[in-house]
PDB file of C-alpha atoms in Angstrom:
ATOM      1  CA  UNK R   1      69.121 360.318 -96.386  1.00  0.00           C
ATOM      2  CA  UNK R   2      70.971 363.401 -94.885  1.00  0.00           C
ATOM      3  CA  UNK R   3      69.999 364.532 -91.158  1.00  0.00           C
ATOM      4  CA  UNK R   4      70.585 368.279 -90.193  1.00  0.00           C
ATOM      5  CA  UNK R   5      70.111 370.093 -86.701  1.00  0.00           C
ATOM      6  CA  UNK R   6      71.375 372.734 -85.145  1.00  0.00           C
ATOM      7  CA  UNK R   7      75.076 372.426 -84.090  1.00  0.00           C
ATOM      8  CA  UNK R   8      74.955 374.827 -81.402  1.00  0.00           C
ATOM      9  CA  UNK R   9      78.484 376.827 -82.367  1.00  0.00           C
ATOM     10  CA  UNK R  10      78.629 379.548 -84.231  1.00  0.00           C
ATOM     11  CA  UNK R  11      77.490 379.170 -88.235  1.00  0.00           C
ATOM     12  CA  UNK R  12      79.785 378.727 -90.000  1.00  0.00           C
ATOM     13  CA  UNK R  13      78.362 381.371 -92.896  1.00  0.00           C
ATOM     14  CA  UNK R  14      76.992 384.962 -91.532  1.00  0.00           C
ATOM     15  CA  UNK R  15      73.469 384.469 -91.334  1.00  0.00           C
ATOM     16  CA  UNK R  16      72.994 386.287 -94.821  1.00  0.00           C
ATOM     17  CA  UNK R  17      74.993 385.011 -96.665  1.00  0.00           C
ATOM     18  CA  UNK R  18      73.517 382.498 -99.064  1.00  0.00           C
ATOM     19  CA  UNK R  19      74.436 378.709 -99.621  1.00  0.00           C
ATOM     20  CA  UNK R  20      74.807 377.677-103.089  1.00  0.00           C
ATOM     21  CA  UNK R  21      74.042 374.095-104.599  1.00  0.00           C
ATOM     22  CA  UNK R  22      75.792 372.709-107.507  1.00  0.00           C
ATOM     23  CA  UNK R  23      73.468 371.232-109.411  1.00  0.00           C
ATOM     24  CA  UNK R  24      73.755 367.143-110.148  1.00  0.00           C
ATOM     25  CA  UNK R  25      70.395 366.800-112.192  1.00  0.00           C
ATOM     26  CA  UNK R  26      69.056 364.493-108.940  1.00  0.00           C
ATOM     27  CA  UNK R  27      66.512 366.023-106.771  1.00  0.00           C
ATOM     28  CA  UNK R  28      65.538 365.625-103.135  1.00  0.00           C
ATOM     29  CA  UNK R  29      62.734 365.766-101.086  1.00  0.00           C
ATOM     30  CA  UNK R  30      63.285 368.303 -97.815  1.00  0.00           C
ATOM     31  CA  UNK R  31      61.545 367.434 -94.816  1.00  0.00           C
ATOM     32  CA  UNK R  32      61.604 370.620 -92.353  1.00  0.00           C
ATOM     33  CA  UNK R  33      60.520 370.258 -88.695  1.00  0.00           C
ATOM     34  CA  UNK R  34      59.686 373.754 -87.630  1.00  0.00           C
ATOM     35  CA  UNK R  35      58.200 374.280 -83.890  1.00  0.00           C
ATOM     36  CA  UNK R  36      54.433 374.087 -85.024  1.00  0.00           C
ATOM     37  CA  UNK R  37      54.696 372.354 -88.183  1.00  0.00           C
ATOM     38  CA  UNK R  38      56.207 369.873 -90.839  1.00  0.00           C
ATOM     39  CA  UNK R  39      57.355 371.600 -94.322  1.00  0.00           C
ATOM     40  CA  UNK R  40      57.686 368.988 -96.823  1.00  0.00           C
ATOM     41  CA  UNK R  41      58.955 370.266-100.337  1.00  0.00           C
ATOM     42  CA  UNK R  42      59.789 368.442-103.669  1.00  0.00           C
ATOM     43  CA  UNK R  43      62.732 369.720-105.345  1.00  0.00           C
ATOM     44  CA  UNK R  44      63.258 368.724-109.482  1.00  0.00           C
ATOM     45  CA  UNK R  45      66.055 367.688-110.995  1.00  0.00           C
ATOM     46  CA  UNK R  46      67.916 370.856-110.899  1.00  0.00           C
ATOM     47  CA  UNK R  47      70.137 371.917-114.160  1.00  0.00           C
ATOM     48  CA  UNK R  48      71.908 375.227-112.527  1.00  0.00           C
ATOM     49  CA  UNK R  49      73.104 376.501-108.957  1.00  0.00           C
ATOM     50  CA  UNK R  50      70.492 376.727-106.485  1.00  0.00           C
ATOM     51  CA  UNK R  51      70.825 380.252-103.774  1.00  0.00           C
ATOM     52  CA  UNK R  52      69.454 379.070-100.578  1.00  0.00           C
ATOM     53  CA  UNK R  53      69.060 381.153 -97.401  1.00  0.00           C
ATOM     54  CA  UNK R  54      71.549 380.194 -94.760  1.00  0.00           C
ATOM     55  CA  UNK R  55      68.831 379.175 -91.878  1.00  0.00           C
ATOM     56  CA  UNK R  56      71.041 375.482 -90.855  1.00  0.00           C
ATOM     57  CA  UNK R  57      70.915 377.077 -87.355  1.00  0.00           C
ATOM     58  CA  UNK R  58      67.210 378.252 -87.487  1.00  0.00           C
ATOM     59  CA  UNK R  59      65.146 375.250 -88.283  1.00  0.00           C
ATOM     60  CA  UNK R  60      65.294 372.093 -85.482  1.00  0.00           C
ATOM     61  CA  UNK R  61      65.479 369.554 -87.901  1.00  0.00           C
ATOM     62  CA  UNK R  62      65.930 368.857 -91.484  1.00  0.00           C
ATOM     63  CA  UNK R  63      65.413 365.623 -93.325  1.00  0.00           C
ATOM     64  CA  UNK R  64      66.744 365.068 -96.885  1.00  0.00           C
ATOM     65  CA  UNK R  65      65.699 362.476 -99.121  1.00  0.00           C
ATOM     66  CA  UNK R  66      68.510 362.546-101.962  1.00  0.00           C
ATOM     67  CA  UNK R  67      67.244 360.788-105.270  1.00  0.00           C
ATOM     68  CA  UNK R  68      70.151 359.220-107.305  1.00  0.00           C
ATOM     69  CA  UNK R  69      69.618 360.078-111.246  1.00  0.00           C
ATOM     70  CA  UNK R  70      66.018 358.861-112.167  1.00  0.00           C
ATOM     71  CA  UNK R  71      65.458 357.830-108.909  1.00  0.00           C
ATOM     72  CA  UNK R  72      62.278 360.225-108.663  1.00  0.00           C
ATOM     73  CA  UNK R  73      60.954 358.647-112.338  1.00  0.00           C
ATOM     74  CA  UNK R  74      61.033 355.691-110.386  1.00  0.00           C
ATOM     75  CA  UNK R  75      59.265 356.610-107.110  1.00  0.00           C
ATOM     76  CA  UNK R  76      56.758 358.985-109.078  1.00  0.00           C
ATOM     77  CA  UNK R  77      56.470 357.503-112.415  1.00  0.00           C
ATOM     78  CA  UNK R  78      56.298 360.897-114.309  1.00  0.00           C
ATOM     79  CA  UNK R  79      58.360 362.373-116.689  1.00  0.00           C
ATOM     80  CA  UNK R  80      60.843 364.308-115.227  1.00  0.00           C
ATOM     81  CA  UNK R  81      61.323 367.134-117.605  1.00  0.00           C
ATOM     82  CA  UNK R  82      58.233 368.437-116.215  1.00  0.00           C
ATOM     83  CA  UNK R  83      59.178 369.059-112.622  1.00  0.00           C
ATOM     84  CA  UNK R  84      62.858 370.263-114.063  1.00  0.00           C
ATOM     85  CA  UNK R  85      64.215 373.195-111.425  1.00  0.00           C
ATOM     86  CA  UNK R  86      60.703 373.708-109.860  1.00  0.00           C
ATOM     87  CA  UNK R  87      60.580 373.495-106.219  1.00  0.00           C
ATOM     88  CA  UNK R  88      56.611 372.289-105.086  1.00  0.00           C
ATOM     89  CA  UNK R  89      54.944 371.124-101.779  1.00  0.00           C
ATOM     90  CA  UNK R  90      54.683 367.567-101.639  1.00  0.00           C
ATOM     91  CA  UNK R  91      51.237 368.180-100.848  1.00  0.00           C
ATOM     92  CA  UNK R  92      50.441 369.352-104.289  1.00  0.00           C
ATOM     93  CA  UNK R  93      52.505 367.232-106.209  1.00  0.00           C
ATOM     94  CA  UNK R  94      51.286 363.674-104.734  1.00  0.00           C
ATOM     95  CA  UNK R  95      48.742 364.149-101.140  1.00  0.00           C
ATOM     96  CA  UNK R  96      48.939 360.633-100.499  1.00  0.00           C
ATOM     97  CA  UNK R  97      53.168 360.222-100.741  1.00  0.00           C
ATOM     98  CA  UNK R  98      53.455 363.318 -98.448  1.00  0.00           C
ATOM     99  CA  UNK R  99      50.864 362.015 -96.229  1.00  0.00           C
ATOM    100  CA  UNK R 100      52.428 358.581 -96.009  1.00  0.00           C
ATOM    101  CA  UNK R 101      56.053 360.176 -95.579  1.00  0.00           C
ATOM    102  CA  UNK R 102      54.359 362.390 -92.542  1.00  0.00           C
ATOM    103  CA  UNK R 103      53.282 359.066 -90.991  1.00  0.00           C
ATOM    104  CA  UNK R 104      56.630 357.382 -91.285  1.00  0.00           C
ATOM    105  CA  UNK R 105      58.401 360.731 -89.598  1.00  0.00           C
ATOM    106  CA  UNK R 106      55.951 361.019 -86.496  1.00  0.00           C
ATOM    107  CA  UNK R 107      55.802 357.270 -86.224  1.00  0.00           C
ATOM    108  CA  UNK R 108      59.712 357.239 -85.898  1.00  0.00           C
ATOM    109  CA  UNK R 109      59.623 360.003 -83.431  1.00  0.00           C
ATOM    110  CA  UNK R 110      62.006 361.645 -85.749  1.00  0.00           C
ATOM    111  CA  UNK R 111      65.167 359.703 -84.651  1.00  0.00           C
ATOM    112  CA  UNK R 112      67.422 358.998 -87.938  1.00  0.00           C
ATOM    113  CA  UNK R 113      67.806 355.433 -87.750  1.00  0.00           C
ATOM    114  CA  UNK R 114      63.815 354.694 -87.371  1.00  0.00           C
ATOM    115  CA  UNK R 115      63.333 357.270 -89.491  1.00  0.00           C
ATOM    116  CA  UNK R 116      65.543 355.772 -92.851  1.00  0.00           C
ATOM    117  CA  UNK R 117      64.042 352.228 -92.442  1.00  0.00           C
ATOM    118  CA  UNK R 118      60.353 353.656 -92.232  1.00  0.00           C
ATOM    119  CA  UNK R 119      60.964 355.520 -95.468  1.00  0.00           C
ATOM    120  CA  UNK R 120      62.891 352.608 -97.147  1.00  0.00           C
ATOM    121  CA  UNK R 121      60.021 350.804 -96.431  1.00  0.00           C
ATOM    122  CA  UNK R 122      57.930 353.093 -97.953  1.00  0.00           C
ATOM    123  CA  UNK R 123      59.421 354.401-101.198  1.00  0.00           C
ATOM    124  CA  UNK R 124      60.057 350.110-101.856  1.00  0.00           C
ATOM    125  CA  UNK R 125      56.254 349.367-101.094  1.00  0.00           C
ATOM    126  CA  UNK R 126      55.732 352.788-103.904  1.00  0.00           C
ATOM    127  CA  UNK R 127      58.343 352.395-106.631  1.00  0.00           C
ATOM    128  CA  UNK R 128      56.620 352.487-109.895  1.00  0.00           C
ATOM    129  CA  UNK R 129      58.861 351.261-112.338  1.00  0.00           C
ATOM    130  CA  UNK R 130      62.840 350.989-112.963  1.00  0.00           C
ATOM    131  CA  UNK R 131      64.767 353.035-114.853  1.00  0.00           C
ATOM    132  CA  UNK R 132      65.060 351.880-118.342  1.00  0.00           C
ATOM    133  CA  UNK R 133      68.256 350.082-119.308  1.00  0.00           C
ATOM    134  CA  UNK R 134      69.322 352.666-122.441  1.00  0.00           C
ATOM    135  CA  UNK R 135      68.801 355.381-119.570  1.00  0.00           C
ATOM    136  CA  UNK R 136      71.610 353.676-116.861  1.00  0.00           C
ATOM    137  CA  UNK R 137      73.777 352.924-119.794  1.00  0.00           C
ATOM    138  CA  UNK R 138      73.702 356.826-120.889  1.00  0.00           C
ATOM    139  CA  UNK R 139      74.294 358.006-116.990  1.00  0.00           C
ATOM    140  CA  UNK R 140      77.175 355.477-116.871  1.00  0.00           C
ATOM    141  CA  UNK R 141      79.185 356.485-119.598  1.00  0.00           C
ATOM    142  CA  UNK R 142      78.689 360.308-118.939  1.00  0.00           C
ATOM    143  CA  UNK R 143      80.100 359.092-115.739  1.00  0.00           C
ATOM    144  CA  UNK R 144      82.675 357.139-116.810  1.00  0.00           C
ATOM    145  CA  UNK R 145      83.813 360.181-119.265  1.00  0.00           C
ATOM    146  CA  UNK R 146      83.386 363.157-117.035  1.00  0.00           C
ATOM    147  CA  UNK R 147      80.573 364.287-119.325  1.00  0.00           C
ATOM    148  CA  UNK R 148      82.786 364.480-122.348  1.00  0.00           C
ATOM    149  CA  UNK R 149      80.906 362.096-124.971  1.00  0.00           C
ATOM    150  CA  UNK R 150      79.181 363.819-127.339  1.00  0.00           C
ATOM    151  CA  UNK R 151      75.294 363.410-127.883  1.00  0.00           C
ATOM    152  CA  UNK R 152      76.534 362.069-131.621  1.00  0.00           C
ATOM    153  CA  UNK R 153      79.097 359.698-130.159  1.00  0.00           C
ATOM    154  CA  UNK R 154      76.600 358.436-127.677  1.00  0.00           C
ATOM    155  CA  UNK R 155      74.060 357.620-130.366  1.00  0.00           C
ATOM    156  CA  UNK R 156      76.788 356.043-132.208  1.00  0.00           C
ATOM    157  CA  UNK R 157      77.572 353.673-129.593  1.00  0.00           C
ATOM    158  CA  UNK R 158      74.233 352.580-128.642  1.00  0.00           C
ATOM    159  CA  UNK R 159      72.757 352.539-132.347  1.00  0.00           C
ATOM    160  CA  UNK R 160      69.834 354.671-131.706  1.00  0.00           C
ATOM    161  CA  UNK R 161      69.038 358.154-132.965  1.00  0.00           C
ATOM    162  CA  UNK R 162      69.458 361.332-130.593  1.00  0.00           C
ATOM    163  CA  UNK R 163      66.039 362.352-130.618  1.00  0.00           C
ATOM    164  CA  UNK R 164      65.366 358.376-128.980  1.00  0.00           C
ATOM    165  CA  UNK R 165      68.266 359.475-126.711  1.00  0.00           C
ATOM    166  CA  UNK R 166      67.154 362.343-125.529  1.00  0.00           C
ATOM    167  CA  UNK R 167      63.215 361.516-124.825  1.00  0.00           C
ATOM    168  CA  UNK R 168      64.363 359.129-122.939  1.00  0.00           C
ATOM    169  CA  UNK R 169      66.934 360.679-121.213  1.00  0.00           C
ATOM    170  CA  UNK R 170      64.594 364.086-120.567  1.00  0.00           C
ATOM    171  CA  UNK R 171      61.606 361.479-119.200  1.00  0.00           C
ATOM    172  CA  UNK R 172      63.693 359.488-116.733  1.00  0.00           C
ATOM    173  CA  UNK R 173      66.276 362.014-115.436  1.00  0.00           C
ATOM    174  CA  UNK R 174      64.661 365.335-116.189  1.00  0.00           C
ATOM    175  CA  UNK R 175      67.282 366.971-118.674  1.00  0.00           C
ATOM    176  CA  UNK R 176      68.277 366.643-122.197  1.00  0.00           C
ATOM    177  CA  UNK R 177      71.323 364.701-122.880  1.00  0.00           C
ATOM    178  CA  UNK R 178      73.779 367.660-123.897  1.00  0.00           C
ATOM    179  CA  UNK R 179      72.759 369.770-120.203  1.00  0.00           C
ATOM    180  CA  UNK R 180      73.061 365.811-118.787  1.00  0.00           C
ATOM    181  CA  UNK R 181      76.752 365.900-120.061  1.00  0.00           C
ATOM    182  CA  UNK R 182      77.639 369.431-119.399  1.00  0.00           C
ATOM    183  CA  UNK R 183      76.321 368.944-115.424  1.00  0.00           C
ATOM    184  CA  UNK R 184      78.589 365.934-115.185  1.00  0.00           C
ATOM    185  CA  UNK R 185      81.443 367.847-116.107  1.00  0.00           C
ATOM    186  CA  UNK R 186      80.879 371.026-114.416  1.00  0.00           C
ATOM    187  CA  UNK R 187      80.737 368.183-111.279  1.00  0.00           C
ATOM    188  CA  UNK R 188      84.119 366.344-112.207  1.00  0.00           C
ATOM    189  CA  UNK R 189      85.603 370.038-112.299  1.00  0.00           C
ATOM    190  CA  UNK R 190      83.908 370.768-109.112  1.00  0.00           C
ATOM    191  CA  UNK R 191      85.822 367.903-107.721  1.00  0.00           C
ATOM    192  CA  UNK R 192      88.906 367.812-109.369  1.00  0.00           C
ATOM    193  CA  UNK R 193      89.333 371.596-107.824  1.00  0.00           C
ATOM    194  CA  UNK R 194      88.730 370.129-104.514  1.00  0.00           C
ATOM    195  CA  UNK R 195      91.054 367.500-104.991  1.00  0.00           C
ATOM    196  CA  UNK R 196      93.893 370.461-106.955  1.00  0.00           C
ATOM    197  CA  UNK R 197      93.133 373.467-105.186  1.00  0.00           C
ATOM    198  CA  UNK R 198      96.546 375.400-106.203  1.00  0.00           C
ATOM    199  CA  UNK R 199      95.861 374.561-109.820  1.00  0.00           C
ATOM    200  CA  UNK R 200      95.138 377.268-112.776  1.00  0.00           C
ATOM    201  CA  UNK R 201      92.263 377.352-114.992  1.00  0.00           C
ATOM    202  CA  UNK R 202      94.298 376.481-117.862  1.00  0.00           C
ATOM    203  CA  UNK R 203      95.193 373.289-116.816  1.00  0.00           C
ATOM    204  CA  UNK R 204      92.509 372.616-115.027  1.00  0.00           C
ATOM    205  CA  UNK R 205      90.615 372.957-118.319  1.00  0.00           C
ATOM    206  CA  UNK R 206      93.358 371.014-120.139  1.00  0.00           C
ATOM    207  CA  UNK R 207      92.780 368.230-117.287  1.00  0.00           C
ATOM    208  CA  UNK R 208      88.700 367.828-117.761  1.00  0.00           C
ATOM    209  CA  UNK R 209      89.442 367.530-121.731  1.00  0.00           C
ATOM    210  CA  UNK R 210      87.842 371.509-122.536  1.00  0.00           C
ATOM    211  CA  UNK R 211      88.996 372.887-125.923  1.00  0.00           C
ATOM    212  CA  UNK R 212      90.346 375.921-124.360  1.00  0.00           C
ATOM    213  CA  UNK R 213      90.157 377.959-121.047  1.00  0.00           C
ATOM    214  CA  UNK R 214      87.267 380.044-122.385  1.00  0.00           C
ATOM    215  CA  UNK R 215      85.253 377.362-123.046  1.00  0.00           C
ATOM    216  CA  UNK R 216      85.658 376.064-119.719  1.00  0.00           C
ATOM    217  CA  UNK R 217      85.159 379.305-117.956  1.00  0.00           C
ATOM    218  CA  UNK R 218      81.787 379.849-119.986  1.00  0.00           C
ATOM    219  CA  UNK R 219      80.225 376.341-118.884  1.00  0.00           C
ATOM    220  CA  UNK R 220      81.588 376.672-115.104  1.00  0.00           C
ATOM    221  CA  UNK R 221      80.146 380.449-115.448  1.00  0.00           C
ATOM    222  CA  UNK R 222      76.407 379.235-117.205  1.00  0.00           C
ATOM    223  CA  UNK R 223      75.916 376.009-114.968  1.00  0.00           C
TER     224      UNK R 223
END
């Protein structure tokens, strides 16, 4: 869960300029308190940067609910290639989760603390299955590698056929296992220029294992 208000100094952004998300194939459900009303809003597991409007400073409180990878497979039970990069009201996706969440917020008065245990309470009560095991072994080792195995060296290790590897891998996290891998690594580059900000794109492609600064500059470009 991630809490947001109003910090009262200055924003840090002018007020239109946009926010971009990198995209981490998760999802998140946003709970907005406005003066008069309570936006709730499913977001998929998103597969390319997201343009939001810079309003931190506009809305009183914000609420996040931050899946980990298949988390929402196992809270909804549906298969996630469906909801891929759609944002949806709550309302229309599953009434009786939205109203249930609603209850939890007003309940807690809104304060974090309250607020996290109601809905850990909740989402437990409502899980619907877990993740299957071939699925957390896939999301592992893209981990592990920085989302440089192959969908061929994948199958290879685990015995079964692509295809197998990515049904399962579009139904529980919402992408095919080739944009899977290539989000992971536009991620590990995300971080590894955090952690080497003087670096050049040469060796920061050499570094994440990319055939050649083109390559690299194409998949940071696309995702």
């Amino acid at each position: 869960y991630t809490i947001s208000t109003p910090s009262g100094q200055p924003p840090v952004l002018a007020a239109n300029e946009m926010i971009y998300v990198v995209p981490d194939a998760c999802g998140c459900i946003v709970c907005s308190l406005h003066t008069d009303h309570l936006d709730l809003l499913y977001w998929g597991p998103n597969s390319k940067a997201v343009a939001l409007d810079n309003d931190m400073e506009r809305v009183p409180l914000r609420f996040f609910v931050e899946f980990r990878h298949c988390g929402a497979f196992s809270l909804f039970g549906w298969p996630l290639e469906e909801l891929r990069d759609c944002r949806i009201r709550l309302e229309n996706l599953d009434p009786d989760l939205a109203e249930q969440i609603r209850a939890c917020l007003e309940r807690s008065a809104f304060e974090p603390g309250p607020a996290a245990h109601a809905l850990n309470l909740l989402f437990l009560a409502r899980l619907k299955r877990e993740p299957a095991r071939l699925a957390l072994y896939l999301l592992h080792q893209l981990d592990l590698s920085r989302g440089t195995l192959s969908v061929k060296d994948l199958a290879l290790q685990t015995g079964y056929s692509t295809r197998h590897l990515n049904r399962i891998c579009s139904q529980q996290l919402g992408l095919n296992l080739k944009l899977a891998a290539r989000i992971f690594r536009i991620n590990a580059v995300v971080d590894h220029l955090r952690r080497h900000p003087g670096q050049n794109l040469t060796e920061v492609a050499h570094a994440l294992d990319y055939h050649d600064q083109a390559h690299f500059i194409h998949d940071f470009t696309d995702i």
